[in-house]
């Protein structure tokens, strides 16, 4: 029953229509799913349709889908009624990063969907092994970790908790190719999954360098953009070491590793910003200060860039060399 991988035959649900719920909905619609998009809070009803429509219009304009937003929107139902999830074979929970909220939401979802429908969470960092214990059928519960904007990014982590049925993870892995993803299947749960473990190791070191006066925020950002930023869309860390000579890394590790930061404290730099109410571009106050006009332009520039880098990523998929060899 669960083996159907044609999106047009897999009715899907998205619960939570904030930033990510809207872009995930747009992604699923473009892949051909019928989507029931549930707004757990009334505020979602005010912006969800507009946001999803904007994503679809821009995606059509950029060539991500041949269908216009009018055609695609005919396949979505935006509702506050959980009952409408009935019949969904896959539900993606996308509510605030708060275990109590997620737990209450799973209860409502599970009252409606079939016991063998797949239930997933877009949690950034709550272990799937913990979340699945809040559900009646933990074996059908997995993590589906998207990256914003979900309809343009190639990233997707599929995470199995301790009690998840790994074959359902393999199934989602297959289906997610229809969503334009180059997915990673995390077969064993670990806090932060794969990508946040990698990224937070880098964030910690970035804070260390700035807080200890080695470089400014601007300098760290420039180094990151122009080093990692130049190769990461083509290769990951291991292929990068292969490309540039493995022994050199072996040499450096020995002396560099002992000097890297391994603090477990929250860095003061970010703590001060958050305590003062800074959110980043969203309220024009973060590691940089922005005028309202600059903040808006950064958001627009990020959107524009996400379509551009998607084109580059599609030109250089993970199996680019195999393809060149006709394999
Ligand atoms: N923003 C990102 O880049 C990103 C990336 C990966 C994963 N995530 C994860 O996705 C999830 C949603 O993040 P977001 O960025 O879309 O957040 P958001 O703040 O834009 O949206 C949160 C949504 O949660 C729901 N919600 C709020 N209060 C609720 C309540 N009391 N009961 C039920 N639902 C409620 C609403 O639908 C609201 O729109 C989080 O778990 C987050 O960690 C976010």
mmCIF file of C-alpha atoms and ligand atoms in Angstrom:
data_model
loop_
_atom_site.group_PDB
_atom_site.id
_atom_site.type_symbol
_atom_site.label_atom_id
_atom_site.label_comp_id
_atom_site.label_asym_id
_atom_site.label_seq_id
_atom_site.Cartn_x
_atom_site.Cartn_y
_atom_site.Cartn_z
ATOM 1 C CA UNK A 1 0.000 0.000 0.000
ATOM 2 C CA UNK A 2 2.785 2.413 0.975
ATOM 3 C CA UNK A 3 4.858 1.653 -2.094
ATOM 4 C CA UNK A 4 3.116 4.125 -4.425
ATOM 5 C CA UNK A 5 5.762 6.671 -5.380
ATOM 6 C CA UNK A 6 3.873 8.721 -7.961
ATOM 7 C CA UNK A 7 3.162 12.051 -6.204
ATOM 8 C CA UNK A 8 -0.121 12.491 -8.063
ATOM 9 C CA UNK A 9 -1.348 9.388 -6.232
ATOM 10 C CA UNK A 10 -0.073 10.402 -2.784
ATOM 11 C CA UNK A 11 -2.366 12.919 -1.087
ATOM 12 C CA UNK A 12 -0.188 14.896 1.320
ATOM 13 C CA UNK A 13 -0.813 17.096 4.330
ATOM 14 C CA UNK A 14 1.213 19.990 5.721
ATOM 15 C CA UNK A 15 0.411 21.162 9.252
ATOM 16 C CA UNK A 16 1.754 24.588 10.210
ATOM 17 C CA UNK A 17 1.774 27.281 7.547
ATOM 18 C CA UNK A 18 4.554 29.596 8.629
ATOM 19 C CA UNK A 19 7.706 30.303 6.639
ATOM 20 C CA UNK A 20 8.509 26.682 5.893
ATOM 21 C CA UNK A 21 5.032 25.177 5.764
ATOM 22 C CA UNK A 22 4.215 27.508 2.871
ATOM 23 C CA UNK A 23 7.324 26.715 0.841
ATOM 24 C CA UNK A 24 6.947 22.971 1.507
ATOM 25 C CA UNK A 25 3.345 23.201 0.304
ATOM 26 C CA UNK A 26 4.526 24.948 -2.876
ATOM 27 C CA UNK A 27 7.141 22.217 -3.436
ATOM 28 C CA UNK A 28 4.594 19.406 -3.014
ATOM 29 C CA UNK A 29 2.126 21.114 -5.364
ATOM 30 C CA UNK A 30 4.773 21.493 -8.072
ATOM 31 C CA UNK A 31 5.610 17.784 -7.696
ATOM 32 C CA UNK A 32 1.966 16.914 -8.374
ATOM 33 C CA UNK A 33 0.594 16.094 -4.920
ATOM 34 C CA UNK A 34 -2.846 17.079 -3.788
ATOM 35 C CA UNK A 35 -2.159 18.975 -0.571
ATOM 36 C CA UNK A 36 -4.245 19.631 2.513
ATOM 37 C CA UNK A 37 -2.558 22.555 4.239
ATOM 38 C CA UNK A 38 -3.681 22.915 7.839
ATOM 39 C CA UNK A 39 -3.403 26.207 9.709
ATOM 40 C CA UNK A 40 -3.147 25.412 13.438
ATOM 41 C CA UNK A 41 -3.407 29.133 14.283
ATOM 42 C CA UNK A 42 -5.794 31.576 12.600
ATOM 43 C CA UNK A 43 -2.942 33.971 11.776
ATOM 44 C CA UNK A 44 -1.750 31.439 9.181
ATOM 45 C CA UNK A 45 -5.007 31.856 7.266
ATOM 46 C CA UNK A 46 -4.159 35.515 6.599
ATOM 47 C CA UNK A 47 -0.848 34.938 4.848
ATOM 48 C CA UNK A 48 -0.639 31.295 3.717
ATOM 49 C CA UNK A 49 -2.437 31.550 0.392
ATOM 50 C CA UNK A 50 -0.534 34.719 -0.578
ATOM 51 C CA UNK A 51 2.844 33.194 0.289
ATOM 52 C CA UNK A 52 2.173 29.899 -1.497
ATOM 53 C CA UNK A 53 0.861 31.772 -4.537
ATOM 54 C CA UNK A 54 3.984 33.978 -4.661
ATOM 55 C CA UNK A 55 6.253 30.915 -4.514
ATOM 56 C CA UNK A 56 4.305 29.260 -7.342
ATOM 57 C CA UNK A 57 4.248 32.390 -9.521
ATOM 58 C CA UNK A 58 7.958 32.961 -9.154
ATOM 59 C CA UNK A 59 8.709 29.268 -9.699
ATOM 60 C CA UNK A 60 6.705 29.252 -12.918
ATOM 61 C CA UNK A 61 8.504 32.399 -14.048
ATOM 62 C CA UNK A 62 11.899 30.809 -13.225
ATOM 63 C CA UNK A 63 11.019 27.606 -15.086
ATOM 64 C CA UNK A 64 10.741 25.264 -12.067
ATOM 65 C CA UNK A 65 7.272 24.244 -13.160
ATOM 66 C CA UNK A 66 5.454 24.375 -16.449
ATOM 67 C CA UNK A 67 2.168 24.936 -14.625
ATOM 68 C CA UNK A 68 0.764 28.310 -13.654
ATOM 69 C CA UNK A 69 -0.201 29.085 -10.089
ATOM 70 C CA UNK A 70 -3.898 28.958 -11.034
ATOM 71 C CA UNK A 71 -3.548 25.314 -12.097
ATOM 72 C CA UNK A 72 -1.439 24.300 -9.098
ATOM 73 C CA UNK A 73 -3.549 26.103 -6.512
ATOM 74 C CA UNK A 74 -6.532 24.008 -7.607
ATOM 75 C CA UNK A 75 -4.779 21.104 -5.820
ATOM 76 C CA UNK A 76 -4.476 22.723 -2.402
ATOM 77 C CA UNK A 77 -6.997 23.054 0.369
ATOM 78 C CA UNK A 78 -6.002 25.573 3.043
ATOM 79 C CA UNK A 79 -8.028 24.937 6.156
ATOM 80 C CA UNK A 80 -8.093 25.142 9.952
ATOM 81 C CA UNK A 81 -9.912 21.788 10.089
ATOM 82 C CA UNK A 82 -7.683 18.793 10.907
ATOM 83 C CA UNK A 83 -10.480 16.449 9.751
ATOM 84 C CA UNK A 84 -9.596 17.394 6.172
ATOM 85 C CA UNK A 85 -6.339 15.431 6.548
ATOM 86 C CA UNK A 86 -8.401 12.272 6.195
ATOM 87 C CA UNK A 87 -7.013 10.205 3.322
ATOM 88 C CA UNK A 88 -3.556 11.805 3.393
ATOM 89 C CA UNK A 89 -0.839 9.181 2.993
ATOM 90 C CA UNK A 90 1.926 11.513 4.140
ATOM 91 C CA UNK A 91 1.711 14.389 6.637
ATOM 92 C CA UNK A 92 4.483 16.896 7.281
ATOM 93 C CA UNK A 93 4.311 18.745 10.593
ATOM 94 C CA UNK A 94 5.872 22.170 10.401
ATOM 95 C CA UNK A 95 4.917 23.986 13.593
ATOM 96 C CA UNK A 96 7.042 25.961 16.044
ATOM 97 C CA UNK A 97 10.144 24.246 17.440
ATOM 98 C CA UNK A 98 8.392 23.409 20.711
ATOM 99 C CA UNK A 99 7.879 19.783 21.829
ATOM 100 C CA UNK A 100 4.607 20.514 23.664
ATOM 101 C CA UNK A 101 3.085 22.192 20.614
ATOM 102 C CA UNK A 102 4.230 19.381 18.337
ATOM 103 C CA UNK A 103 2.879 16.738 20.744
ATOM 104 C CA UNK A 104 -0.586 18.367 20.777
ATOM 105 C CA UNK A 105 -0.531 18.620 16.974
ATOM 106 C CA UNK A 106 0.375 14.916 16.513
ATOM 107 C CA UNK A 107 -2.585 13.937 18.659
ATOM 108 C CA UNK A 108 -4.938 15.862 16.381
ATOM 109 C CA UNK A 109 -3.335 14.474 13.212
ATOM 110 C CA UNK A 110 -3.380 10.870 14.425
ATOM 111 C CA UNK A 111 -7.072 11.066 15.232
ATOM 112 C CA UNK A 112 -7.687 11.514 11.525
ATOM 113 C CA UNK A 113 -5.079 9.699 9.424
ATOM 114 C CA UNK A 114 -4.801 5.936 8.860
ATOM 115 C CA UNK A 115 -2.348 4.027 11.117
ATOM 116 C CA UNK A 116 -0.120 3.223 8.127
ATOM 117 C CA UNK A 117 0.028 6.758 6.719
ATOM 118 C CA UNK A 118 3.447 8.335 7.255
ATOM 119 C CA UNK A 119 3.765 11.153 9.788
ATOM 120 C CA UNK A 120 6.869 13.362 9.698
ATOM 121 C CA UNK A 121 8.317 16.414 11.404
ATOM 122 C CA UNK A 122 10.384 19.228 9.951
ATOM 123 C CA UNK A 123 12.020 19.766 13.343
ATOM 124 C CA UNK A 124 15.455 21.376 13.123
ATOM 125 C CA UNK A 125 16.935 19.754 16.169
ATOM 126 C CA UNK A 126 14.494 17.880 18.426
ATOM 127 C CA UNK A 127 15.525 14.201 18.251
ATOM 128 C CA UNK A 128 13.068 12.123 16.230
ATOM 129 C CA UNK A 129 13.423 9.372 18.861
ATOM 130 C CA UNK A 130 11.863 11.792 21.378
ATOM 131 C CA UNK A 131 9.094 13.157 19.134
ATOM 132 C CA UNK A 132 7.975 9.718 17.978
ATOM 133 C CA UNK A 133 7.309 8.699 21.571
ATOM 134 C CA UNK A 134 4.493 11.274 21.576
ATOM 135 C CA UNK A 135 2.695 9.346 18.833
ATOM 136 C CA UNK A 136 0.474 6.272 18.811
ATOM 137 C CA UNK A 137 2.342 4.648 15.928
ATOM 138 C CA UNK A 138 6.030 5.539 16.338
ATOM 139 C CA UNK A 139 7.149 3.169 13.578
ATOM 140 C CA UNK A 140 5.538 5.401 10.928
ATOM 141 C CA UNK A 141 7.080 8.572 12.343
ATOM 142 C CA UNK A 142 10.219 10.046 10.739
ATOM 143 C CA UNK A 143 12.023 13.348 10.428
ATOM 144 C CA UNK A 144 11.809 15.211 7.121
ATOM 145 C CA UNK A 145 14.194 18.116 7.492
ATOM 146 C CA UNK A 146 13.881 20.691 4.718
ATOM 147 C CA UNK A 147 15.911 23.813 4.004
ATOM 148 C CA UNK A 148 14.260 27.137 3.298
ATOM 149 C CA UNK A 149 13.096 27.983 0.654
ATOM 150 C CA UNK A 150 11.903 24.380 0.453
ATOM 151 C CA UNK A 151 10.686 24.622 -3.125
ATOM 152 C CA UNK A 152 14.087 25.671 -4.518
ATOM 153 C CA UNK A 153 16.664 23.933 -2.289
ATOM 154 C CA UNK A 154 18.033 20.500 -3.161
ATOM 155 C CA UNK A 155 18.575 19.641 0.504
ATOM 156 C CA UNK A 156 16.441 17.144 2.422
ATOM 157 C CA UNK A 157 17.325 14.972 5.394
ATOM 158 C CA UNK A 158 15.135 11.957 6.075
ATOM 159 C CA UNK A 159 15.719 10.838 9.643
ATOM 160 C CA UNK A 160 14.826 7.531 11.256
ATOM 161 C CA UNK A 161 14.250 7.600 15.006
ATOM 162 C CA UNK A 162 15.011 4.585 17.202
ATOM 163 C CA UNK A 163 11.521 3.198 16.621
ATOM 164 C CA UNK A 164 11.057 4.196 12.964
ATOM 165 C CA UNK A 165 10.575 1.606 10.254
ATOM 166 C CA UNK A 166 13.679 2.195 8.101
ATOM 167 C CA UNK A 167 11.831 0.950 5.011
ATOM 168 C CA UNK A 168 9.561 4.001 5.337
ATOM 169 C CA UNK A 169 12.687 6.163 5.292
ATOM 170 C CA UNK A 170 13.783 4.408 2.094
ATOM 171 C CA UNK A 171 10.330 5.007 0.664
ATOM 172 C CA UNK A 172 10.492 8.748 1.429
ATOM 173 C CA UNK A 173 13.983 8.796 -0.060
ATOM 174 C CA UNK A 174 12.536 7.509 -3.346
ATOM 175 C CA UNK A 175 9.537 9.877 -3.329
ATOM 176 C CA UNK A 176 11.646 12.928 -2.493
ATOM 177 C CA UNK A 177 13.378 12.745 -5.867
ATOM 178 C CA UNK A 178 10.071 13.918 -7.330
ATOM 179 C CA UNK A 179 10.372 16.975 -5.065
ATOM 180 C CA UNK A 180 13.620 17.961 -6.807
ATOM 181 C CA UNK A 181 15.711 16.870 -3.827
ATOM 182 C CA UNK A 182 19.099 15.227 -3.526
ATOM 183 C CA UNK A 183 18.240 13.619 -0.185
ATOM 184 C CA UNK A 184 20.253 12.173 2.685
ATOM 185 C CA UNK A 185 18.843 9.212 4.611
ATOM 186 C CA UNK A 186 19.912 9.330 8.256
ATOM 187 C CA UNK A 187 19.414 5.732 9.326
ATOM 188 C CA UNK A 188 20.225 6.284 12.999
ATOM 189 C CA UNK A 189 19.005 9.307 14.937
ATOM 190 C CA UNK A 190 21.611 11.741 16.218
ATOM 191 C CA UNK A 191 21.042 15.199 17.710
ATOM 192 C CA UNK A 192 21.313 17.865 15.011
ATOM 193 C CA UNK A 193 21.122 15.141 12.348
ATOM 194 C CA UNK A 194 23.911 15.544 9.769
ATOM 195 C CA UNK A 195 23.775 19.066 8.503
ATOM 196 C CA UNK A 196 23.266 20.897 11.787
ATOM 197 C CA UNK A 197 26.161 19.018 13.342
ATOM 198 C CA UNK A 198 28.379 20.201 10.479
ATOM 199 C CA UNK A 199 27.014 23.750 10.448
ATOM 200 C CA UNK A 200 27.054 24.305 14.216
ATOM 201 C CA UNK A 201 30.673 23.147 14.410
ATOM 202 C CA UNK A 202 31.389 25.977 11.969
ATOM 203 C CA UNK A 203 29.189 28.503 13.829
ATOM 204 C CA UNK A 204 30.990 27.733 17.094
ATOM 205 C CA UNK A 205 34.365 28.362 15.539
ATOM 206 C CA UNK A 206 33.080 31.566 13.892
ATOM 207 C CA UNK A 207 31.967 32.921 17.298
ATOM 208 C CA UNK A 208 35.301 31.960 18.809
ATOM 209 C CA UNK A 209 37.266 33.844 16.148
ATOM 210 C CA UNK A 210 35.193 37.022 16.515
ATOM 211 C CA UNK A 211 34.869 36.991 20.316
ATOM 212 C CA UNK A 212 38.585 36.516 20.700
ATOM 213 C CA UNK A 213 39.512 39.332 18.352
ATOM 214 C CA UNK A 214 41.046 37.280 15.526
ATOM 215 C CA UNK A 215 38.692 38.697 12.918
ATOM 216 C CA UNK A 216 35.516 40.727 12.562
ATOM 217 C CA UNK A 217 32.087 39.377 11.693
ATOM 218 C CA UNK A 218 32.579 40.772 8.190
ATOM 219 C CA UNK A 219 35.958 39.077 7.776
ATOM 220 C CA UNK A 220 34.682 35.692 8.940
ATOM 221 C CA UNK A 221 31.731 35.987 6.566
ATOM 222 C CA UNK A 222 33.992 36.937 3.667
ATOM 223 C CA UNK A 223 36.334 34.008 4.306
ATOM 224 C CA UNK A 224 33.393 31.621 4.494
ATOM 225 C CA UNK A 225 31.694 32.896 1.355
ATOM 226 C CA UNK A 226 34.798 32.877 -0.767
ATOM 227 C CA UNK A 227 36.313 29.618 0.436
ATOM 228 C CA UNK A 228 33.520 27.133 1.164
ATOM 229 C CA UNK A 229 31.149 29.162 -0.981
ATOM 230 C CA UNK A 230 33.213 28.409 -4.054
ATOM 231 C CA UNK A 231 33.095 24.625 -3.892
ATOM 232 C CA UNK A 232 30.260 23.482 -1.672
ATOM 233 C CA UNK A 233 27.607 23.450 -4.364
ATOM 234 C CA UNK A 234 29.783 21.071 -6.397
ATOM 235 C CA UNK A 235 31.188 18.776 -3.714
ATOM 236 C CA UNK A 236 30.948 17.937 -0.025
ATOM 237 C CA UNK A 237 33.825 17.894 2.455
ATOM 238 C CA UNK A 238 35.144 14.443 1.578
ATOM 239 C CA UNK A 239 35.170 14.892 -2.209
ATOM 240 C CA UNK A 240 36.773 18.308 -1.571
ATOM 241 C CA UNK A 241 39.657 16.656 0.263
ATOM 242 C CA UNK A 242 39.978 14.147 -2.594
ATOM 243 C CA UNK A 243 40.078 16.970 -5.115
ATOM 244 C CA UNK A 244 42.697 18.989 -3.300
ATOM 245 C CA UNK A 245 44.960 16.264 -1.930
ATOM 246 C CA UNK A 246 44.217 14.107 1.106
ATOM 247 C CA UNK A 247 47.720 14.087 2.711
ATOM 248 C CA UNK A 248 47.657 17.868 3.163
ATOM 249 C CA UNK A 249 44.585 17.535 5.393
ATOM 250 C CA UNK A 250 46.176 14.687 7.303
ATOM 251 C CA UNK A 251 49.149 16.928 8.032
ATOM 252 C CA UNK A 252 47.071 19.868 9.237
ATOM 253 C CA UNK A 253 44.609 17.940 11.435
ATOM 254 C CA UNK A 254 47.191 16.907 13.999
ATOM 255 C CA UNK A 255 48.198 20.425 14.985
ATOM 256 C CA UNK A 256 44.946 22.281 14.236
ATOM 257 C CA UNK A 257 42.358 20.036 15.909
ATOM 258 C CA UNK A 258 43.644 20.624 19.461
ATOM 259 C CA UNK A 259 43.284 24.395 18.966
ATOM 260 C CA UNK A 260 39.675 24.424 17.705
ATOM 261 C CA UNK A 261 36.999 25.682 20.039
ATOM 262 C CA UNK A 262 35.040 23.048 21.925
ATOM 263 C CA UNK A 263 33.143 25.248 24.353
ATOM 264 C CA UNK A 264 29.615 24.198 25.313
ATOM 265 C CA UNK A 265 28.562 27.709 26.457
ATOM 266 C CA UNK A 266 26.216 29.878 24.397
ATOM 267 C CA UNK A 267 28.498 32.554 22.876
ATOM 268 C CA UNK A 268 28.028 36.033 24.371
ATOM 269 C CA UNK A 269 27.868 37.593 20.912
ATOM 270 C CA UNK A 270 24.615 35.838 20.008
ATOM 271 C CA UNK A 271 23.255 35.869 23.557
ATOM 272 C CA UNK A 272 23.425 39.678 23.720
ATOM 273 C CA UNK A 273 21.669 40.095 20.372
ATOM 274 C CA UNK A 274 18.815 37.742 21.299
ATOM 275 C CA UNK A 275 18.385 39.282 24.774
ATOM 276 C CA UNK A 276 18.049 42.697 23.115
ATOM 277 C CA UNK A 277 15.321 41.342 20.818
ATOM 278 C CA UNK A 278 17.443 41.043 17.670
ATOM 279 C CA UNK A 279 16.120 38.549 15.138
ATOM 280 C CA UNK A 280 18.321 39.272 12.143
ATOM 281 C CA UNK A 281 17.012 40.518 8.837
ATOM 282 C CA UNK A 282 13.429 39.887 10.049
ATOM 283 C CA UNK A 283 13.601 42.930 12.357
ATOM 284 C CA UNK A 284 16.688 44.601 10.896
ATOM 285 C CA UNK A 285 18.833 43.792 13.944
ATOM 286 C CA UNK A 286 21.323 40.938 14.084
ATOM 287 C CA UNK A 287 25.077 40.522 13.718
ATOM 288 C CA UNK A 288 24.799 43.431 11.291
ATOM 289 C CA UNK A 289 22.499 46.446 11.564
ATOM 290 C CA UNK A 290 20.196 47.145 8.635
ATOM 291 C CA UNK A 291 18.038 50.005 7.514
ATOM 292 C CA UNK A 292 14.515 48.723 6.756
ATOM 293 C CA UNK A 293 15.297 49.146 3.063
ATOM 294 C CA UNK A 294 18.499 47.087 3.322
ATOM 295 C CA UNK A 295 16.712 44.345 5.287
ATOM 296 C CA UNK A 296 14.035 44.081 2.602
ATOM 297 C CA UNK A 297 16.654 44.007 -0.149
ATOM 298 C CA UNK A 298 18.590 41.228 1.621
ATOM 299 C CA UNK A 299 15.412 39.147 1.706
ATOM 300 C CA UNK A 300 14.767 39.775 -1.977
ATOM 301 C CA UNK A 301 18.393 39.094 -2.868
ATOM 302 C CA UNK A 302 18.290 35.794 -0.969
ATOM 303 C CA UNK A 303 15.182 34.750 -2.907
ATOM 304 C CA UNK A 304 16.810 35.675 -6.225
ATOM 305 C CA UNK A 305 20.000 33.836 -5.271
ATOM 306 C CA UNK A 306 18.104 30.681 -4.252
ATOM 307 C CA UNK A 307 16.799 30.326 -7.803
ATOM 308 C CA UNK A 308 20.233 31.053 -9.311
ATOM 309 C CA UNK A 309 22.087 28.550 -7.147
ATOM 310 C CA UNK A 310 19.432 25.927 -7.820
ATOM 311 C CA UNK A 311 20.261 26.222 -11.532
ATOM 312 C CA UNK A 312 23.947 25.739 -10.747
ATOM 313 C CA UNK A 313 23.210 22.778 -8.435
ATOM 314 C CA UNK A 314 21.115 21.131 -11.144
ATOM 315 C CA UNK A 315 23.987 21.537 -13.604
ATOM 316 C CA UNK A 316 26.331 19.773 -11.155
ATOM 317 C CA UNK A 317 24.344 16.991 -9.424
ATOM 318 C CA UNK A 318 26.148 14.586 -7.052
ATOM 319 C CA UNK A 319 26.529 12.058 -9.877
ATOM 320 C CA UNK A 320 27.744 14.635 -12.419
ATOM 321 C CA UNK A 321 30.846 12.651 -13.354
ATOM 322 C CA UNK A 322 28.942 9.365 -13.734
ATOM 323 C CA UNK A 323 26.540 11.211 -16.032
ATOM 324 C CA UNK A 324 29.440 12.577 -18.081
ATOM 325 C CA UNK A 325 30.665 8.999 -18.485
ATOM 326 C CA UNK A 326 27.190 7.927 -19.561
ATOM 327 C CA UNK A 327 26.822 5.587 -16.544
HETATM 328 N N1 LIG B 1 13.065 28.472 9.211
HETATM 329 C C1 LIG B 1 13.941 27.583 8.782
HETATM 330 O O1 LIG B 1 14.862 27.906 8.010
HETATM 331 C C2 LIG B 1 13.821 26.136 9.213
HETATM 332 C C3 LIG B 1 14.664 25.174 8.615
HETATM 333 C C4 LIG B 1 14.499 23.819 8.934
HETATM 334 C C5 LIG B 1 13.535 23.449 9.858
HETATM 335 N N2 LIG B 1 12.734 24.404 10.453
HETATM 336 C C6 LIG B 1 11.732 23.946 11.413
HETATM 337 O O2 LIG B 1 10.443 24.019 10.834
HETATM 338 C C7 LIG B 1 9.470 24.260 11.856
HETATM 339 C C8 LIG B 1 8.673 25.508 11.495
HETATM 340 O O3 LIG B 1 9.579 26.583 11.325
HETATM 341 P P1 LIG B 1 9.178 27.923 10.543
HETATM 342 O O4 LIG B 1 10.465 28.607 10.241
HETATM 343 O O5 LIG B 1 8.244 27.613 9.439
HETATM 344 O O6 LIG B 1 8.424 28.703 11.705
HETATM 345 P P2 LIG B 1 7.347 29.885 11.631
HETATM 346 O O7 LIG B 1 7.514 30.636 12.891
HETATM 347 O O8 LIG B 1 7.408 30.617 10.343
HETATM 348 O O9 LIG B 1 5.951 29.094 11.661
HETATM 349 C C9 LIG B 1 5.565 28.422 12.799
HETATM 350 C C10 LIG B 1 4.169 27.884 12.612
HETATM 351 O O10 LIG B 1 3.867 27.106 13.773
HETATM 352 C C11 LIG B 1 2.477 27.060 13.926
HETATM 353 N N3 LIG B 1 2.118 27.386 15.318
HETATM 354 C C12 LIG B 1 2.405 28.509 16.025
HETATM 355 N N4 LIG B 1 1.875 28.423 17.267
HETATM 356 C C13 LIG B 1 1.238 27.228 17.327
HETATM 357 C C14 LIG B 1 0.502 26.565 18.329
HETATM 358 N N5 LIG B 1 0.332 27.110 19.553
HETATM 359 N N6 LIG B 1 -0.035 25.362 18.051
HETATM 360 C C15 LIG B 1 0.145 24.774 16.822
HETATM 361 N N7 LIG B 1 0.847 25.358 15.838
HETATM 362 C C16 LIG B 1 1.391 26.562 16.093
HETATM 363 C C17 LIG B 1 1.885 28.070 12.964
HETATM 364 O O11 LIG B 1 1.424 27.353 11.839
HETATM 365 C C18 LIG B 1 3.051 28.933 12.585
HETATM 366 O O12 LIG B 1 2.873 29.524 11.329
HETATM 367 C C19 LIG B 1 10.234 24.365 13.161
HETATM 368 O O13 LIG B 1 10.259 23.117 13.810
HETATM 369 C C20 LIG B 1 11.639 24.750 12.698
HETATM 370 O O14 LIG B 1 12.643 24.394 13.625
HETATM 371 C C21 LIG B 1 12.854 25.724 10.137
#
